[in-house]
Amino acid sequence: MRQRIKVQFNIEFKDEIKRAKKILGRYSKNIIPRAANRALNRTATTVQKHAKPALSKEMGIAQKHIKDSFFTTESNLTNLKAAVGVRYKPLALTKFTNTRQLKRGVVSKAYGKRRLYKGAFIATMHNGHTGAFYSSRKPGKQGRVGPRKISKSGYEYRSAKIIKQLFGPSPSRTFASRELTNINSRIASKRFAEVFTQEIKFRASKIR
């Protein structure tokens, strides 16, 4: 059974918070923790908003297949750290837009390069799920053989033969890539700087 994999992008900005405390001096205790906490959570929301379409584009898959895999961990006054993460098992190969049936098998670029899964075929199961499968009935294989069926793509197979479904990369794996991590870092840095300044000014105005 495939396990769910979780990957997080942490948002802390400890150095920025420390510098702000030095600048405000004795007023920092009443302003900085709450301002930083609010800014970190607002930053996490922005990072997640931009990460969804970026991940979808990078994977070549519709957003609807990955939107439920995102989660956020909120910052609090005890632990000034927020996070945006992705948890999901690898997705069926057929969910990737560049997967299609050929006479020789199934071809896909789910892992970044064109790959032919020789002998594989695309079929729709009784529960409505469409997937790419390998068959167990190969030379030398023994076992019961079910009735012949024809998939929507015209590939002939036997239901009792299906033993392995093909999967593409998990969203968490792609989310942790260097390219997406750099994008998330740029968005987080810009957003935190803006919101942290706003939050400090707002709270400072209340104690004058």
Coordinates of C-alpha atoms in Angstrom, one line a residue:
M1 CA 0.0 0.0 0.0
R2 CA 1.4 3.4 -1.0
Q3 CA 2.0 5.7 2.0
R4 CA 1.1 9.4 2.0
I5 CA 4.2 11.6 1.9
K6 CA 4.2 15.0 3.6
V7 CA 6.4 17.9 2.7
Q8 CA 6.4 21.4 4.3
F9 CA 7.7 24.8 3.3
N10 CA 8.5 26.6 6.6
I11 CA 8.0 30.3 7.1
E12 CA 9.9 31.8 10.0
F13 CA 11.9 35.0 9.3
K14 CA 13.7 34.9 12.7
D15 CA 16.3 37.5 11.7
E16 CA 13.7 40.0 10.5
I17 CA 11.8 39.7 13.7
K18 CA 15.0 40.0 15.8
R19 CA 15.9 43.2 14.0
A20 CA 12.5 44.7 14.5
K21 CA 12.8 44.0 18.2
K22 CA 16.1 45.9 18.4
I23 CA 14.6 48.9 16.5
L24 CA 11.5 49.2 18.7
G25 CA 13.4 48.6 22.0
R26 CA 11.2 48.6 25.1
Y27 CA 8.0 48.8 22.9
S28 CA 8.8 45.6 21.1
K29 CA 7.3 43.3 23.8
N30 CA 3.8 44.7 23.2
I31 CA 4.1 44.9 19.4
I32 CA 6.4 42.4 17.8
P33 CA 5.1 39.0 18.8
R34 CA 1.5 39.7 17.7
A35 CA 2.6 41.6 14.6
A36 CA 4.9 38.7 13.6
N37 CA 2.3 36.1 14.4
R38 CA -0.3 37.8 12.2
A39 CA 2.2 38.5 9.4
L40 CA 3.4 34.9 9.3
N41 CA -0.1 33.5 9.0
R42 CA -1.1 36.0 6.3
T43 CA 2.1 35.1 4.4
A44 CA 1.3 31.4 4.6
T45 CA -2.1 32.1 3.0
T46 CA -0.5 33.9 0.1
V47 CA 2.2 31.3 -0.4
Q48 CA -0.5 28.6 -0.6
K49 CA -2.6 30.6 -3.0
H50 CA 0.3 31.0 -5.5
A51 CA 1.7 27.4 -4.9
K52 CA -1.4 25.7 -6.2
P53 CA -1.3 26.9 -9.8
A54 CA 2.5 26.7 -9.8
L55 CA 2.5 23.1 -8.7
S56 CA -0.3 22.3 -11.2
K57 CA 1.7 23.8 -14.1
E58 CA 5.0 22.1 -13.0
M59 CA 3.3 18.7 -12.8
G60 CA 1.2 19.0 -16.0
I61 CA -2.0 18.2 -14.0
A62 CA -5.3 20.0 -13.3
Q63 CA -5.5 21.9 -10.0
K64 CA -8.6 19.9 -9.0
H65 CA -6.5 16.8 -8.6
I66 CA -4.1 18.4 -6.1
K67 CA -6.1 21.2 -4.3
D68 CA -7.1 18.9 -1.4
S69 CA -3.5 17.9 -0.8
F70 CA -2.5 21.3 0.5
F71 CA -2.5 22.2 4.2
T72 CA -1.2 25.1 6.4
T73 CA 0.2 25.1 9.9
E74 CA -0.5 28.3 11.6
S75 CA 1.9 30.3 13.7
N76 CA 1.1 31.2 17.3
L77 CA 2.6 33.4 20.0
T78 CA 4.5 30.5 21.5
N79 CA 6.0 29.3 18.3
L80 CA 6.4 32.0 15.6
K81 CA 6.5 29.7 12.6
A82 CA 4.0 29.0 9.9
A83 CA 4.1 26.4 7.2
V84 CA 2.6 25.4 3.9
G85 CA 2.6 21.8 3.1
V86 CA 1.5 19.1 0.7
R87 CA 0.5 15.5 1.6
Y88 CA -0.7 13.1 -1.0
K89 CA 0.0 9.6 -2.4
P90 CA 1.2 9.4 -6.0
L91 CA -1.5 10.2 -8.5
A92 CA -2.8 7.8 -11.2
L93 CA -0.8 8.2 -14.4
T94 CA -4.0 9.0 -16.3
K95 CA -4.6 12.2 -14.3
F96 CA -1.6 13.8 -16.1
T97 CA -2.6 15.7 -19.2
N98 CA 0.2 14.3 -21.4
T99 CA -0.7 10.6 -20.8
R100 CA -2.2 8.7 -23.8
Q101 CA -2.7 5.3 -25.3
L102 CA -0.5 4.0 -28.2
K103 CA -0.6 0.7 -29.9
R104 CA 2.6 -0.3 -28.1
G105 CA 1.5 0.8 -24.7
V106 CA 0.9 4.0 -22.7
V107 CA 3.1 7.1 -23.2
S108 CA 3.5 9.8 -20.6
K109 CA 5.7 12.7 -19.5
A110 CA 4.6 12.6 -15.9
Y111 CA 8.2 12.5 -14.7
G112 CA 9.5 15.2 -17.0
K113 CA 10.6 13.0 -19.8
R114 CA 8.6 11.1 -22.4
R115 CA 8.4 7.4 -21.4
L116 CA 6.7 4.5 -23.0
Y117 CA 5.1 1.9 -20.7
K118 CA 5.3 -1.0 -23.1
G119 CA 2.4 -3.3 -22.9
A120 CA 0.4 -1.1 -20.6
F121 CA -3.2 0.0 -21.4
I122 CA -5.8 2.5 -20.3
A123 CA -9.1 1.1 -19.1
T124 CA -12.1 2.2 -17.0
M125 CA -13.0 0.0 -14.0
H126 CA -16.5 -0.8 -12.7
N127 CA -16.3 2.0 -10.1
G128 CA -15.7 4.5 -12.9
H129 CA -12.0 5.0 -12.3
T130 CA -9.9 5.3 -15.4
G131 CA -6.3 4.2 -15.0
A132 CA -3.2 2.9 -16.8
F133 CA -2.5 -0.8 -16.0
Y134 CA 0.0 -3.6 -16.6
S135 CA -1.3 -7.1 -17.1
S136 CA -0.1 -10.2 -15.3
R137 CA -0.7 -12.5 -18.3
K138 CA 2.8 -12.6 -19.8
P139 CA 4.8 -15.6 -21.2
G140 CA 5.3 -18.2 -18.5
K141 CA 2.7 -16.7 -16.2
Q142 CA 0.0 -19.1 -14.8
G143 CA -3.4 -18.3 -13.4
R144 CA -7.1 -17.8 -14.2
V145 CA -7.9 -15.7 -17.2
G146 CA -11.1 -13.6 -17.3
P147 CA -13.3 -12.8 -20.3
R148 CA -11.9 -10.5 -23.0
K149 CA -12.8 -6.8 -22.6
I150 CA -12.1 -3.8 -24.7
S151 CA -11.0 -0.5 -23.1
K152 CA -12.3 2.9 -24.3
S153 CA -9.1 3.4 -26.1
G154 CA -9.6 0.1 -28.0
Y155 CA -7.1 -2.0 -26.1
E156 CA -8.0 -5.6 -25.5
Y157 CA -7.5 -7.0 -22.0
R158 CA -8.8 -9.5 -19.5
S159 CA -10.2 -8.2 -16.2
A160 CA -8.6 -11.0 -14.1
K161 CA -5.2 -10.1 -15.5
I162 CA -4.8 -6.6 -14.0
I163 CA -2.3 -6.6 -11.2
K164 CA -0.6 -3.2 -11.3
Q165 CA -1.8 0.4 -11.8
L166 CA 0.7 3.0 -13.0
F167 CA 1.2 6.2 -11.0
G168 CA 2.9 9.5 -11.6
P169 CA 5.0 11.5 -9.1
S170 CA 3.4 12.6 -5.9
P171 CA 2.6 16.4 -5.5
S172 CA 4.7 16.5 -2.4
R173 CA 7.8 15.4 -4.3
T174 CA 7.3 18.1 -6.9
F175 CA 6.5 20.7 -4.2
A176 CA 9.8 20.0 -2.6
S177 CA 11.7 20.7 -5.9
R178 CA 14.3 23.4 -6.0
E179 CA 12.4 25.4 -8.6
L180 CA 9.1 25.6 -6.5
T181 CA 11.0 26.1 -3.3
N182 CA 12.7 29.2 -4.8
I183 CA 9.3 30.5 -6.0
N184 CA 7.8 30.0 -2.6
S185 CA 10.8 31.7 -0.9
R186 CA 10.5 34.8 -3.2
I187 CA 6.7 35.1 -2.6
A188 CA 7.1 34.6 1.2
S189 CA 9.9 37.2 1.6
K190 CA 8.0 39.9 -0.3
R191 CA 4.7 39.2 1.4
F192 CA 6.1 39.0 4.9
A193 CA 8.0 42.3 4.5
E194 CA 4.9 44.1 3.4
V195 CA 2.5 42.6 6.0
F196 CA 5.0 42.7 9.0
T197 CA 5.5 46.4 8.4
Q198 CA 1.7 47.0 8.2
E199 CA 1.1 45.0 11.4
I200 CA 3.8 46.9 13.3
K201 CA 2.5 50.3 12.3
F202 CA -1.1 49.3 13.2
R203 CA -0.1 48.1 16.7
A204 CA 2.2 51.0 17.3
S205 CA -0.6 53.5 16.6
K206 CA -2.6 51.9 19.4
I207 CA -0.1 52.5 22.2
R208 CA 0.6 56.2 21.4

